[in-house]
Structure formats: structure tokens, C-alpha cells
Amino acid sequence: MLRPHVGRFALATLMLLIGSSLTLVYPQAAREAIDAGISDASSAKLNWLAAAVVVVFVLNAAVTWARHYLMSWLGERVVAELRSKVYARLLQQPLSWFHERPTGELTGRLAADVGTIQSIVGSELSMALRELVTLIGGLVMLFYQSWELTIGMLLIIPPVLVTGFAFGKRIRKMSAAVQDKLAETSAQVQESAAAISTVQAFRREGKEIERYDQRVDAFFKAALQLSSWRGLFIATMSLLGWMAVASMLWLGGRQIIAGTLSAGDLTAFLLYTTMVAFSLGGLANLWGSLQSAAGATVRLFDILDRVPEIRDADDAVALPASAGRFAFVDVRFSYPARKDTAVLDGVSLQVEPGETVAVVGRSGAGKSTLAALLYRFFDVDQGSVVVDGVDVKRARLSDLRGRLAIVAQDPVLFSGSIHDNIAYARPDASRDDVVRAATQAHAHGFTTAFSEGYDTLIGERGVKLSGGQRQRLAIARALLADPRILILDEATSSLDGESEALVHDALQTLMKGRTTLVIAHRLSTVKDAHRIVVLDQGKIVDVGSHQELVRREGLYRTLVEHQLVAA
Ligand code: ADP
């Protein structure tokens, strides 16, 4: 993901190299100062050296700023792009993928995982590079200063590597556990916030708080365990570093006594050793964070690399000019989450353009599943779903879905204005289009009754609308979408008389000239349907008009009698 920004990355690296090289100059100055300045008692040289050191440090400060800015820019940029990419990928995943995980976990994870990566790319990567440059540069200078001492110093590298690897694996595992625990707490917040009225109605606040506390506590324990291991890791590393410095002091001191090394040389040597040891410690610490980030990246790239099962086929075709015919051909289907239960078991049904077909049956018979398959939210196990002569698996998804519109039982309204919600079907719709659709759907009246009219905010943070009003907005939305095929998932909850009449009337307008599949829970629209299909346990058990079906001794009559399809 850094690739598009390679120019800036190179510039940042250059700044980093300059900065680190400048840092490496300073022990040389110290050596000169001690040997030439102090030992030779030359104050002119000392003044000159002190001034040079100040210049070096000022330069270093400027370069540090540039490096920091450039690296942060890269980090923020990459993370912003990562967020967008992950979100885009998320929206392409099939419904079944979302059914498998709670929404809160998803959002929590996205925030936490991206955050972890942000700190890596934004600052730690640049620190790692700087430490690495200092380490290598320091080692080179050490070697140049005294190769015998350097070889002695290098003895600390094997224990550092062993410690790094030994701790790294464990830290990565713990860190994934911490992220999991955090995601669980977010999942609960999301869930209880969404169902707050149920929580309060059943006086479950106490229990929910208890459950949350348990999760927070589990998170706390996991985080603490992680910290204690990371702390131990850092302490071990720093111990190794200082041991190296101490042994150099001892070894170098002996050489001074033997007269083979000057005091300035040893000073420079010790400064380099400290730099190298600090860089090693820093790198080891970063290794720890990298291990933490590894868990986060794996999960994010899991999402990024996930090719959705439901997508355009390579040879996907455009749907032919609108007709609005569709068919289920010997469809067998079970939900991915419950593969062993057949929800549809050999359903065949052909619906002609302009026809209205109602599907009735007991709850759980598989009625809504038919609509989901028409949308290709899931792929059938056997048989096929055909829209305007094209198998939905071969049709371009956006063509297919553009041909359909659904008015659901409980229409989903997004936070935003009434205008935005109606125009959700067609974002480029003008205000006139929206008003026209709303008028036809009998939504204009109540909308203009609000002081802000079409700009009235609804949804989570706006005014609450009644069931009938929400349905009429959904109808306006569908009218604007102007689909060839309409799916009506009828409301189970009965609306009051007036509202019901308005909704019914709006639906009649919407259905005009379109093919309609009614998923019926009540009788009102069913009676007017051209054909009624009776579905039972995933099979079509009867087809006919209302009159025909009530005359037969079948499930339909039972449903009507028991008011499962309430008259
Ligand atoms: P209806 O609309 O006739 O009430 P549905 O089509 O909604 O019935 O459901 C048919 C069956 O499929 C039911 O047994 C239901 O429990 C099951 N089902 C519905 N959605 C899912 C899902 N996402 N995962 C697993 N099973 C599901």
C-alpha cells in the first residue's frame, strides 16, 4: 500500500539517513574534544568543536522534523486508504458472511485493528528504520574504532535474537487474544444499544452491566498479562544492552591501563556502544509491537483478500431490455449457516411480466427466502433462478438488483432527511422527482406537515415515524427506483384503518405495470393477486386464485380459517 507513495517514502528515508548519520558524528566530536581539546589543553579547538556540535544538532533537529512529518503523512495516508478499502470490501461480502458475526464485533475490530496498524506505519516503522540505521552505522563506527572490542560486543547479539523470537511468538498470541476480548465488549455495546427498549422493559440493565463487566474484566486480565510479558521482554533487552556497555567499560578500561587506547577513543567507543545497545533495545521493543500488529493485519487482510462468493461471473451478461419475467426452476436451497435443513425443496414457479403472484404459507415456510434468492443474496444449491431469461448467477449483479425493488415489512430508514431516504434508490433524483414519488406514495402530506418538510431528519437521531409513514416512504423509494419487478414483503403488524387504506392505495399505484411478488402475511393484497402460491415446508403445495383455493380442502383454507392469513 506504500507503493503509490514511493517518492515521499524515499524522501522520508533520506531524511532519516541524514538524521542518523548526524547522530553518529557526535561521538567523534566527543573523542576529539577529550583527546585533542581536554588532554592537549587547546581551548581554541574545544570552542571550534563545541560550535560544530551545536550546528550538527540544529541540523539534526530540522531533519528530524521533516522525517517525522513525512513518515506520519505516509502512515495516515496509508491507513486512510486501508480503511476505505476494507470498508468497500466489507460491503461486497455476501449476507451470509454478515450473519456469521455480530455487527458490533465488526465495527469494533475495524476500529481497533486499523488503529494498531496506524501506530505501526505512522511512527513505529520510522523509528524502526532509524534504530536500524543507527545500529548498523554504530557498528561500523565501532569496528573502525576498535575491532577487538567490537567483536566482544557482538557477543550480545545471539542472546538478543533468541530472546526476541522467544517472546515474540507468545506476545503475538496474547495480543490477538486481547483484540478478541475488546471486540467482544464492542459487540455487546452495539447489541444492547440496538435493543435498549427490550433491555429496559425486562429490567435487564443490571444483568447486562454484569455481563459487560465480566467481558471488560476478561479484557483487562488479558491486557495485563500481555503488558507483563512485554515489560519482561523490554527489561531483558535493556539488561542485555547495559551488560554490553558495562563489559565494554571494563574491557576498554583495561586497554587504557595497558596504554593501547586513549581516553577519547574509549569515550567514543562507549557512546557508540550505548547507541547500538539502545537501538537494539528499541528494535526489540518494536519487534514486540510488530508482533501485536501482525494479528491485526492478518484479520484486515483476511477481509481485503476475501473474494466474495457472490459476485459477477467472469462472463457476466447484461440483462436484456426490461420485461420483468422471472422464474424459479426446481430450486433447492438451504442457508449456509444451516446446511442440513432444506429451506426450499424443489420449487418451480414462472411469473409473467405484469403479473401479481402472492406467496402464502405458515411462518418459516420459506416465503422471504424466495425474495432473497431473486436478489441473489444467496446462491441456490440446485436448480436456478432466472430473470428475464438469464440465470441470476450469470447476470450482472448491478443489472439484476437494479431491476428489483422491495418494500419490506419493516422498512429500513437511514439517518438523514426524508429526501435522502426516498432518494436512496436513486441518489441523482431531483427534488421534483422525490416530491412526485412521495405524492404518489401518499407521503407528501405528512412530510410537508413537518416544519422542515423534506429536510426533516429521520432515522436514529431524527423524528420517529409511525409504521404506516415508514411504509409509505419505502413505497416512495421503490417508486423512484422504478423497478420492473417488485417484491412486497407485507406488514404483519396491522396498521390503523386510515393508514392501511393509504398504504394499500399507494401500493396499487406502485404495482401498476410491474411484475409483483407478494410475500403475504395478510389477505388484503392476496385477494387481488392473479395467482396465489401456497408454500409449505419448502414445497409449493397448491396454486390458484383466492376463489379456487378456498373451495379446495387445502392448506390455504386452513390458513384463512385460522386467520394465519388474516382477512
Ligand atoms: P417465511 O418468510 O415463510 O416466514 P423464511 O423464508 O424467512 O420463512 O425462512 C424459512 C426458513 O429458513 C425458516 O426455517 C428460517 O428459520 C430459516 N432461515 C431464514 N433466514 C435464515 C438465515 N439467514 N440463516 C439460517 N436460516 C434461516
Coordinates of C-alpha atoms and ligand atoms in Angstrom, one line a residue:
M1 CA 0.0 0.0 0.0
L2 CA 3.0 2.2 0.3
R3 CA 3.9 1.7 -3.3
P4 CA 1.9 4.7 -4.7
H5 CA 3.7 7.0 -2.3
V6 CA 7.2 5.7 -3.1
G7 CA 8.6 9.2 -3.8
R8 CA 7.6 10.5 -0.4
F9 CA 8.8 7.4 1.2
A10 CA 12.2 7.8 -0.4
L11 CA 12.4 11.4 0.8
A12 CA 11.5 10.4 4.3
T13 CA 14.1 7.7 4.2
L14 CA 16.7 10.1 3.0
M15 CA 15.9 12.5 6.0
L16 CA 16.1 9.5 8.2
L17 CA 19.5 8.6 6.9
I18 CA 20.8 12.1 7.2
G19 CA 19.5 12.4 10.8
S20 CA 21.0 9.1 11.8
S21 CA 24.4 9.9 10.2
L22 CA 24.4 13.2 12.0
T23 CA 23.8 11.4 15.3
L24 CA 26.8 9.2 14.5
V25 CA 29.1 12.2 14.1
Y26 CA 28.6 13.3 17.7
P27 CA 30.8 10.6 19.4
Q28 CA 33.6 11.5 17.0
A29 CA 33.3 15.1 18.3
A30 CA 33.4 13.9 21.8
R31 CA 36.5 11.8 21.1
E32 CA 38.2 14.8 19.6
A33 CA 37.1 17.0 22.4
I34 CA 38.5 14.7 25.0
D35 CA 41.7 13.8 23.2
A36 CA 42.6 16.9 21.4
G37 CA 40.7 19.5 23.4
I38 CA 41.0 18.4 27.0
S39 CA 44.1 16.2 27.0
D40 CA 46.0 18.7 24.8
A41 CA 44.5 21.6 26.7
S42 CA 43.7 23.5 23.5
S43 CA 40.8 25.8 24.2
A44 CA 40.6 27.1 20.6
K45 CA 40.0 23.6 19.3
L46 CA 37.4 23.0 22.1
N47 CA 35.5 26.1 21.1
W48 CA 35.5 25.1 17.5
L49 CA 34.3 21.6 18.3
A50 CA 31.5 22.8 20.6
A51 CA 30.2 25.1 17.8
A52 CA 30.4 22.3 15.3
V53 CA 28.4 20.0 17.6
V54 CA 25.7 22.7 18.0
V55 CA 25.4 23.1 14.2
V56 CA 25.1 19.3 13.8
F57 CA 22.4 19.1 16.4
V58 CA 20.4 22.0 14.9
L59 CA 20.6 20.3 11.5
N60 CA 19.6 17.1 13.1
A61 CA 16.5 18.8 14.7
A62 CA 15.4 20.1 11.3
V63 CA 15.8 16.8 9.6
T64 CA 14.0 15.0 12.4
W65 CA 11.0 17.3 12.0
A66 CA 11.0 16.6 8.2
R67 CA 11.3 12.9 8.7
H68 CA 8.6 12.8 11.4
Y69 CA 6.2 14.8 9.3
L70 CA 6.8 12.8 6.1
M71 CA 6.5 9.5 7.9
S72 CA 3.3 10.5 9.7
W73 CA 1.9 11.7 6.5
L74 CA 2.6 8.3 4.9
G75 CA 1.2 6.5 7.9
E76 CA -2.0 8.5 8.0
R77 CA -2.5 8.3 4.2
V78 CA -1.9 4.5 4.1
V79 CA -4.3 4.0 7.0
A80 CA -7.0 6.2 5.4
E81 CA -6.7 4.2 2.2
L82 CA -6.7 0.9 4.2
R83 CA -9.9 1.9 6.0
S84 CA -11.7 2.8 2.7
K85 CA -10.5 -0.4 1.1
V86 CA -11.6 -2.6 4.0
Y87 CA -15.0 -0.9 4.1
A88 CA -15.5 -1.3 0.4
R89 CA -14.6 -4.9 0.6
L90 CA -16.9 -5.4 3.6
L91 CA -19.9 -4.1 1.7
Q92 CA -19.3 -6.6 -1.1
Q93 CA -19.4 -9.6 1.2
P94 CA -22.4 -11.9 0.9
L95 CA -25.2 -11.7 3.5
S96 CA -24.2 -15.0 5.0
W97 CA -20.8 -13.5 6.0
F98 CA -22.5 -10.8 8.0
H99 CA -24.9 -13.3 9.6
E100 CA -21.9 -15.2 10.9
R101 CA -20.7 -12.3 13.1
P102 CA -22.2 -9.6 15.2
T103 CA -22.1 -6.1 13.8
G104 CA -20.5 -4.6 16.9
E105 CA -17.6 -7.0 16.7
L106 CA -17.1 -6.0 13.1
T107 CA -17.1 -2.3 13.7
G108 CA -15.0 -2.6 16.9
R109 CA -12.5 -4.8 15.2
L110 CA -12.2 -2.4 12.2
A111 CA -11.5 0.5 14.5
A112 CA -9.1 -1.4 16.8
D113 CA -7.2 -3.2 14.1
V114 CA -6.8 -0.2 11.9
G115 CA -5.7 1.8 14.9
T116 CA -3.0 -0.7 15.7
I117 CA -1.7 -0.5 12.1
Q118 CA -1.9 3.2 12.2
S119 CA 0.6 3.4 15.1
I120 CA 2.9 1.0 13.3
V121 CA 3.0 2.7 9.9
G122 CA 2.8 6.2 11.4
S123 CA 5.6 6.2 13.9
E124 CA 7.0 2.8 14.7
L125 CA 8.1 1.9 11.2
S126 CA 10.1 5.1 11.0
M127 CA 11.5 4.5 14.5
A128 CA 12.5 1.0 13.5
L129 CA 14.3 2.3 10.4
R130 CA 16.1 4.9 12.4
E131 CA 17.1 2.4 15.0
L132 CA 18.3 0.1 12.3
V133 CA 20.4 2.8 10.6
T134 CA 21.9 3.8 14.0
L135 CA 22.6 0.2 14.8
I136 CA 24.4 -0.5 11.5
G137 CA 26.1 2.8 11.5
G138 CA 27.1 2.4 15.1
L139 CA 28.5 -1.0 14.5
V140 CA 30.6 0.3 11.5
M141 CA 32.0 3.1 13.6
L142 CA 32.7 0.7 16.5
F143 CA 34.6 -1.6 14.2
Y144 CA 36.6 1.4 12.9
Q145 CA 37.3 2.5 16.5
S146 CA 38.4 -0.9 17.8
W147 CA 37.6 -4.2 16.1
E148 CA 38.8 -6.3 19.0
L149 CA 36.3 -4.6 21.3
T150 CA 33.6 -4.7 18.7
I151 CA 33.8 -8.5 18.4
G152 CA 33.5 -8.7 22.1
M153 CA 30.4 -6.5 21.9
L154 CA 28.8 -8.5 19.2
L155 CA 28.5 -11.5 21.6
I156 CA 25.3 -9.9 22.9
I157 CA 23.6 -10.3 19.5
P158 CA 22.8 -14.1 19.8
P159 CA 21.0 -13.8 23.2
V160 CA 19.1 -10.7 21.9
L161 CA 17.9 -12.7 18.9
V162 CA 16.9 -15.7 21.0
T163 CA 15.0 -13.5 23.4
G164 CA 13.3 -11.6 20.6
F165 CA 12.0 -14.8 19.0
A166 CA 11.1 -16.5 22.2
F167 CA 9.0 -13.6 23.4
G168 CA 7.7 -12.5 20.0
K169 CA 5.6 -15.6 19.4
R170 CA 4.0 -15.5 22.8
I171 CA 3.3 -11.8 22.6
R172 CA 1.6 -12.1 19.2
K173 CA -0.8 -14.8 20.6
M174 CA -1.6 -12.7 23.7
S175 CA -2.2 -9.7 21.6
A176 CA -4.7 -11.4 19.3
A177 CA -6.5 -12.6 22.5
V178 CA -6.6 -9.0 23.8
Q179 CA -8.1 -7.8 20.5
D180 CA -10.7 -10.5 20.5
K181 CA -11.8 -9.6 24.0
L182 CA -12.0 -6.0 23.0
A183 CA -14.2 -6.9 20.0
E184 CA -16.5 -8.8 22.3
T185 CA -17.1 -5.8 24.5
S186 CA -17.9 -3.6 21.5
A187 CA -20.3 -6.3 20.2
Q188 CA -22.2 -6.2 23.5
V189 CA -22.5 -2.4 23.5
Q190 CA -23.8 -2.4 20.0
E191 CA -26.3 -5.2 20.7
S192 CA -27.7 -3.7 23.9
A193 CA -27.9 -0.2 22.4
A194 CA -29.8 -1.5 19.5
A195 CA -32.3 -3.3 21.8
I196 CA -32.3 -0.8 24.6
S197 CA -36.1 -0.8 24.9
T198 CA -36.1 -4.6 25.4
V199 CA -33.3 -4.4 27.9
Q200 CA -35.1 -1.7 29.9
A201 CA -38.5 -3.4 29.6
F202 CA -37.2 -6.6 31.0
R203 CA -35.2 -4.8 33.7
R204 CA -32.1 -6.5 32.4
E205 CA -29.8 -3.4 32.8
G206 CA -28.2 -5.0 35.9
K207 CA -27.5 -8.3 34.2
E208 CA -26.2 -6.6 31.0
I209 CA -23.9 -4.5 33.1
E210 CA -22.7 -7.6 34.9
R211 CA -22.1 -9.4 31.6
Y212 CA -20.3 -6.4 30.3
D213 CA -18.2 -6.1 33.4
Q214 CA -17.2 -9.7 33.0
R215 CA -16.1 -9.0 29.5
V216 CA -14.2 -5.9 30.4
D217 CA -12.6 -7.8 33.2
A218 CA -11.5 -10.6 30.9
F219 CA -10.1 -7.9 28.6
F220 CA -8.3 -6.3 31.5
K221 CA -6.7 -9.6 32.5
A222 CA -5.6 -10.4 29.0
A223 CA -4.2 -6.9 28.6
L224 CA -2.4 -7.1 31.9
Q225 CA -0.9 -10.4 31.0
L226 CA 0.3 -9.0 27.7
S227 CA 1.8 -6.0 29.4
S228 CA 3.6 -8.1 31.9
W229 CA 5.2 -10.2 29.2
R230 CA 6.1 -7.2 27.1
G231 CA 7.5 -5.5 30.2
L232 CA 9.7 -8.5 30.9
F233 CA 10.8 -8.6 27.3
I234 CA 11.8 -4.9 27.3
A235 CA 13.6 -5.3 30.7
T236 CA 15.5 -8.3 29.4
M237 CA 16.6 -6.5 26.3
S238 CA 17.6 -3.4 28.2
L239 CA 19.6 -5.6 30.7
L240 CA 21.4 -7.2 27.8
G241 CA 22.2 -3.7 26.4
W242 CA 23.6 -2.3 29.6
M243 CA 25.6 -5.5 30.2
A244 CA 27.2 -4.9 26.9
V245 CA 28.1 -1.3 27.9
A246 CA 29.4 -2.5 31.3
S247 CA 31.7 -5.1 29.7
M248 CA 33.0 -2.6 27.2
L249 CA 33.8 -0.2 30.0
W250 CA 35.7 -3.0 31.7
L251 CA 37.5 -4.3 28.6
G252 CA 38.3 -0.8 27.3
G253 CA 39.5 0.3 30.7
R254 CA 42.0 -2.5 30.7
Q255 CA 43.3 -1.3 27.3
I256 CA 43.7 2.2 28.6
I257 CA 45.7 0.9 31.5
A258 CA 47.8 -1.1 29.1
G259 CA 48.2 2.1 27.1
T260 CA 46.7 0.7 23.8
L261 CA 43.7 3.0 23.9
S262 CA 43.2 6.7 24.5
A263 CA 40.6 8.1 26.9
G264 CA 38.9 9.8 23.9
D265 CA 38.7 6.5 22.0
L266 CA 37.1 4.8 24.8
T267 CA 34.6 7.6 25.2
A268 CA 33.6 7.4 21.6
F269 CA 33.5 3.7 21.8
L270 CA 31.2 3.8 24.8
L271 CA 28.9 6.3 23.2
Y272 CA 28.6 4.1 20.1
T273 CA 28.0 1.1 22.3
T274 CA 25.2 2.9 24.1
M275 CA 23.7 3.9 20.8
V276 CA 23.9 0.4 19.5
A277 CA 22.6 -1.1 22.7
F278 CA 19.7 1.4 22.7
S279 CA 18.9 0.8 19.1
L280 CA 18.9 -2.9 19.8
G281 CA 16.6 -2.5 22.7
G282 CA 14.4 -0.1 20.7
L283 CA 14.2 -2.6 17.8
A284 CA 13.4 -5.4 20.2
N285 CA 10.5 -3.3 21.6
L286 CA 9.3 -2.5 18.1
W287 CA 9.5 -6.2 17.3
G288 CA 7.0 -6.7 20.2
S289 CA 4.6 -4.1 18.7
L290 CA 5.1 -5.6 15.2
Q291 CA 4.0 -8.9 16.6
S292 CA 0.9 -7.3 18.1
A293 CA 0.2 -5.7 14.7
A294 CA 0.7 -8.9 12.9
G295 CA -2.6 -10.2 14.4
A296 CA -4.4 -7.1 13.3
T297 CA -3.0 -7.1 9.8
V298 CA -3.9 -10.8 9.3
R299 CA -7.5 -10.1 10.1
L300 CA -7.7 -6.9 8.0
F301 CA -6.0 -8.6 5.0
D302 CA -8.3 -11.5 5.5
I303 CA -11.2 -9.2 4.7
L304 CA -9.3 -7.4 1.9
D305 CA -8.3 -10.7 0.2
R306 CA -11.7 -12.3 0.6
V307 CA -13.2 -12.6 -2.8
P308 CA -16.9 -12.5 -2.2
E309 CA -18.6 -15.8 -3.3
I310 CA -21.5 -13.8 -4.7
R311 CA -20.0 -11.6 -7.4
D312 CA -20.3 -11.0 -11.2
A313 CA -19.3 -14.1 -13.1
D314 CA -16.3 -13.6 -15.5
D315 CA -18.7 -14.0 -18.4
A316 CA -21.5 -12.0 -16.7
V317 CA -24.1 -10.7 -19.2
A318 CA -26.2 -7.6 -19.2
L319 CA -29.9 -8.3 -18.7
P320 CA -31.9 -7.7 -21.9
A321 CA -34.2 -4.7 -22.1
S322 CA -36.7 -4.7 -19.4
A323 CA -39.6 -7.2 -19.4
G324 CA -40.0 -8.3 -15.8
R325 CA -40.4 -12.0 -16.2
F326 CA -38.8 -14.3 -13.6
A327 CA -38.8 -18.0 -12.7
F328 CA -37.7 -20.4 -10.1
V329 CA -36.7 -23.7 -11.7
D330 CA -36.6 -26.7 -9.4
V331 CA -34.8 -24.6 -6.8
R332 CA -33.3 -26.4 -3.8
F333 CA -31.8 -24.2 -1.1
S334 CA -30.5 -24.3 2.4
Y335 CA -28.9 -21.4 4.3
P336 CA -25.1 -21.5 4.6
A337 CA -25.4 -21.4 8.4
R338 CA -27.7 -24.4 8.5
K339 CA -26.7 -26.6 5.6
D340 CA -28.6 -29.6 6.9
T341 CA -32.1 -28.1 6.7
A342 CA -33.6 -27.7 3.2
V343 CA -35.5 -24.4 3.2
L344 CA -36.7 -24.7 -0.4
D345 CA -37.1 -28.2 -1.7
G346 CA -37.8 -28.3 -5.4
V347 CA -39.7 -25.0 -6.0
S348 CA -40.7 -24.2 -9.6
L349 CA -42.6 -21.1 -10.4
Q350 CA -42.9 -19.0 -13.5
V351 CA -44.1 -15.4 -13.3
E352 CA -45.0 -13.4 -16.4
P353 CA -44.5 -9.6 -16.9
G354 CA -47.2 -7.6 -15.2
E355 CA -48.5 -10.5 -13.2
T356 CA -49.1 -10.3 -9.4
V357 CA -48.3 -13.5 -7.6
A358 CA -48.8 -13.9 -3.9
V359 CA -47.0 -16.5 -1.9
V360 CA -48.7 -17.6 1.3
G361 CA -47.8 -20.2 3.9
R362 CA -47.1 -20.7 7.5
S363 CA -44.3 -18.6 9.1
G364 CA -41.0 -20.2 8.3
A365 CA -42.3 -21.9 5.1
G366 CA -39.6 -20.1 3.0
K367 CA -41.5 -17.2 1.6
S368 CA -39.0 -14.5 2.3
T369 CA -36.2 -16.8 1.2
L370 CA -37.7 -16.6 -2.4
A371 CA -37.2 -12.9 -2.4
A372 CA -33.6 -13.2 -1.1
L373 CA -32.8 -15.7 -3.9
L374 CA -34.3 -13.4 -6.5
Y375 CA -31.9 -10.7 -5.3
R376 CA -29.1 -13.3 -5.4
F377 CA -28.3 -12.6 -1.8
F378 CA -27.5 -16.3 -1.7
D379 CA -26.8 -18.8 -4.4
V380 CA -29.2 -21.8 -4.8
D381 CA -27.8 -25.3 -4.2
Q382 CA -29.6 -26.8 -7.1
G383 CA -31.9 -25.6 -9.9
S384 CA -31.8 -22.0 -11.0
V385 CA -33.4 -18.6 -10.6
V386 CA -34.0 -16.9 -13.9
V387 CA -34.7 -13.2 -14.5
D388 CA -35.7 -12.1 -18.0
G389 CA -34.3 -15.3 -19.5
V390 CA -30.9 -15.0 -17.7
D391 CA -29.8 -17.2 -14.8
V392 CA -29.1 -14.8 -12.0
K393 CA -25.7 -16.4 -11.5
R394 CA -24.7 -15.2 -15.0
A395 CA -26.4 -11.8 -14.9
R396 CA -24.6 -8.7 -13.9
L397 CA -25.4 -8.2 -10.2
S398 CA -26.0 -4.5 -10.6
D399 CA -28.3 -5.1 -13.6
L400 CA -30.2 -7.7 -11.6
R401 CA -30.6 -5.7 -8.5
G402 CA -31.5 -2.6 -10.5
R403 CA -34.4 -4.4 -11.9
L404 CA -35.8 -5.2 -8.5
A405 CA -37.2 -3.2 -5.6
I406 CA -38.5 -4.4 -2.3
V407 CA -40.9 -2.9 0.1
A408 CA -40.1 -4.7 3.3
Q409 CA -42.2 -5.4 6.3
D410 CA -40.2 -3.1 8.4
P411 CA -38.6 -0.7 6.1
V412 CA -35.1 0.4 7.0
L413 CA -34.7 4.2 7.1
F414 CA -31.2 5.6 7.3
S415 CA -30.3 8.6 9.4
G416 CA -30.7 11.6 7.1
S417 CA -33.5 13.6 5.8
I418 CA -36.7 12.4 4.3
H419 CA -35.4 13.5 0.9
D420 CA -32.3 11.4 1.3
N421 CA -34.2 8.4 2.4
I422 CA -36.5 8.5 -0.6
A423 CA -33.6 9.3 -3.0
Y424 CA -31.7 6.3 -1.6
A425 CA -33.0 4.4 -4.5
R426 CA -31.6 7.0 -7.0
P427 CA -29.2 9.5 -5.5
D428 CA -29.2 11.7 -8.6
A429 CA -33.0 12.2 -8.3
S430 CA -34.1 15.8 -8.3
R431 CA -36.3 17.3 -5.6
D432 CA -39.2 17.3 -8.1
D433 CA -38.7 13.5 -8.7
V434 CA -38.7 12.9 -5.0
V435 CA -41.8 15.0 -4.4
R436 CA -43.6 13.3 -7.2
A437 CA -42.8 9.8 -5.8
A438 CA -43.8 10.9 -2.3
T439 CA -47.1 12.3 -3.6
Q440 CA -47.9 9.1 -5.4
A441 CA -47.0 7.1 -2.2
H442 CA -49.2 9.4 0.0
A443 CA -46.1 10.5 1.9
H444 CA -46.2 14.1 0.7
G445 CA -48.9 15.1 3.2
F446 CA -47.2 14.1 6.4
T447 CA -43.8 15.2 5.1
T448 CA -45.0 18.8 4.5
A449 CA -46.7 18.8 7.9
F450 CA -43.2 18.8 9.5
S451 CA -41.8 22.3 9.7
E452 CA -38.7 21.3 7.8
G453 CA -40.6 19.3 5.2
Y454 CA -38.4 17.1 3.1
D455 CA -35.3 18.2 5.1
T456 CA -36.7 16.7 8.3
L457 CA -34.2 14.4 9.8
I458 CA -35.4 10.9 10.5
G459 CA -33.7 7.7 11.5
E460 CA -31.7 7.0 14.6
R461 CA -31.3 10.7 15.6
G462 CA -34.3 12.2 13.9
V463 CA -38.1 12.2 14.4
K464 CA -39.8 8.9 14.8
L465 CA -42.3 7.9 12.1
S466 CA -45.2 5.6 12.5
G467 CA -45.3 2.2 10.9
G468 CA -47.6 3.4 8.1
Q469 CA -45.5 6.5 7.4
R470 CA -42.3 4.4 7.2
Q471 CA -44.0 2.1 4.8
R472 CA -45.2 5.0 2.6
L473 CA -41.6 6.3 2.5
A474 CA -40.5 2.9 1.5
I475 CA -43.1 2.8 -1.3
A476 CA -41.9 6.3 -2.5
R477 CA -38.4 4.9 -2.5
A478 CA -39.5 2.0 -4.6
L479 CA -41.4 4.2 -7.0
L480 CA -38.3 6.3 -7.6
A481 CA -36.3 3.1 -8.2
D482 CA -38.9 2.3 -10.9
P483 CA -38.2 -1.5 -11.0
R484 CA -39.6 -4.0 -13.4
I485 CA -40.1 -6.5 -10.6
L486 CA -41.5 -5.6 -7.3
I487 CA -41.3 -7.6 -4.1
L488 CA -43.8 -6.7 -1.4
D489 CA -42.9 -8.2 2.0
E490 CA -46.3 -7.4 3.6
A491 CA -46.5 -6.0 7.0
T492 CA -47.5 -8.4 9.7
S493 CA -48.5 -5.8 12.2
S494 CA -51.8 -4.3 11.2
L495 CA -51.9 -0.6 10.6
D496 CA -54.8 1.5 11.7
G497 CA -57.7 1.8 9.2
E498 CA -56.8 5.1 7.6
S499 CA -53.1 4.3 7.4
E500 CA -53.8 0.9 6.0
A501 CA -56.1 2.4 3.3
L502 CA -53.4 4.9 2.3
V503 CA -50.7 2.2 2.2
H504 CA -52.9 0.0 0.2
D505 CA -53.7 2.7 -2.3
A506 CA -50.0 3.7 -2.6
L507 CA -49.2 0.1 -3.2
Q508 CA -51.7 -0.2 -6.0
T509 CA -50.0 2.8 -7.7
L510 CA -46.7 1.2 -7.3
M511 CA -47.7 -2.2 -8.6
K512 CA -49.3 -0.8 -11.8
G513 CA -47.5 -2.2 -14.8
R514 CA -45.0 -4.1 -12.8
T515 CA -44.5 -7.8 -12.1
T516 CA -45.1 -8.3 -8.4
L517 CA -44.2 -11.0 -5.9
V518 CA -46.2 -10.5 -2.8
I519 CA -44.9 -12.3 0.3
A520 CA -48.2 -12.3 2.1
H521 CA -48.9 -12.3 5.7
R522 CA -52.4 -10.9 5.4
L523 CA -55.2 -11.2 3.0
S524 CA -55.7 -7.7 1.6
T525 CA -53.3 -7.9 -1.4
V526 CA -53.6 -11.6 -1.8
K527 CA -57.2 -11.5 -2.9
D528 CA -56.3 -9.2 -5.8
A529 CA -53.4 -11.3 -6.9
H530 CA -53.6 -13.1 -10.3
R531 CA -52.3 -16.3 -8.7
I532 CA -51.7 -17.4 -5.2
V533 CA -49.0 -19.9 -4.5
V534 CA -49.2 -21.9 -1.3
L535 CA -45.8 -22.8 0.2
D536 CA -45.4 -25.4 2.9
Q537 CA -42.1 -26.7 4.3
G538 CA -40.2 -25.5 1.2
K539 CA -42.5 -27.0 -1.4
I540 CA -45.3 -25.5 -3.5
V541 CA -48.4 -27.4 -2.4
D542 CA -51.1 -25.5 -4.3
V543 CA -51.6 -22.7 -6.9
G544 CA -54.7 -20.9 -7.8
S545 CA -56.9 -17.9 -7.3
H546 CA -58.4 -17.0 -4.0
Q547 CA -61.8 -18.4 -5.0
E548 CA -60.3 -21.6 -6.3
L549 CA -58.2 -22.2 -3.3
V550 CA -60.8 -21.6 -0.6
R551 CA -63.1 -24.1 -2.4
R552 CA -60.4 -26.8 -2.0
E553 CA -59.8 -28.6 1.2
G554 CA -56.2 -27.5 1.4
L555 CA -53.7 -25.6 3.5
Y556 CA -54.9 -22.3 2.1
R557 CA -58.3 -22.8 3.6
T558 CA -56.8 -23.8 6.9
L559 CA -54.7 -20.7 6.8
V560 CA -57.7 -18.5 6.1
E561 CA -59.8 -20.2 8.7
H562 CA -57.1 -19.9 11.3
Q563 CA -56.6 -16.3 10.2
L564 CA -52.9 -17.0 9.7
V565 CA -53.7 -15.1 6.6
A566 CA -56.0 -12.7 8.4
A567 CA -58.9 -11.5 6.3
Ligands
ADP1 P1 -41.1 -17.1 5.9 O1 -40.8 -15.9 5.1 O2 -42.0 -18.1 5.1 O3 -41.7 -16.9 7.2 P2 -38.3 -17.6 5.7 O4 -38.1 -17.7 4.2 O5 -38.0 -16.3 6.4 O6 -39.8 -18.0 6.0 O7 -37.5 -18.8 6.4 C1 -37.5 -20.1 6.0 C2 -36.7 -20.9 6.9 O8 -35.3 -20.5 6.8 C3 -37.0 -20.8 8.4 O9 -36.9 -22.1 9.0 C4 -35.9 -19.9 8.9 O10 -35.6 -20.2 10.3 C5 -34.7 -20.2 8.0 N1 -33.9 -19.0 7.9 C6 -34.2 -17.8 7.4 N2 -33.1 -17.0 7.3 C7 -32.1 -17.7 7.7 C8 -30.7 -17.5 7.8 N3 -30.1 -16.3 7.5 N4 -29.9 -18.5 8.2 C9 -30.4 -19.7 8.5 N5 -31.7 -20.0 8.4 C10 -32.5 -19.0 8.0

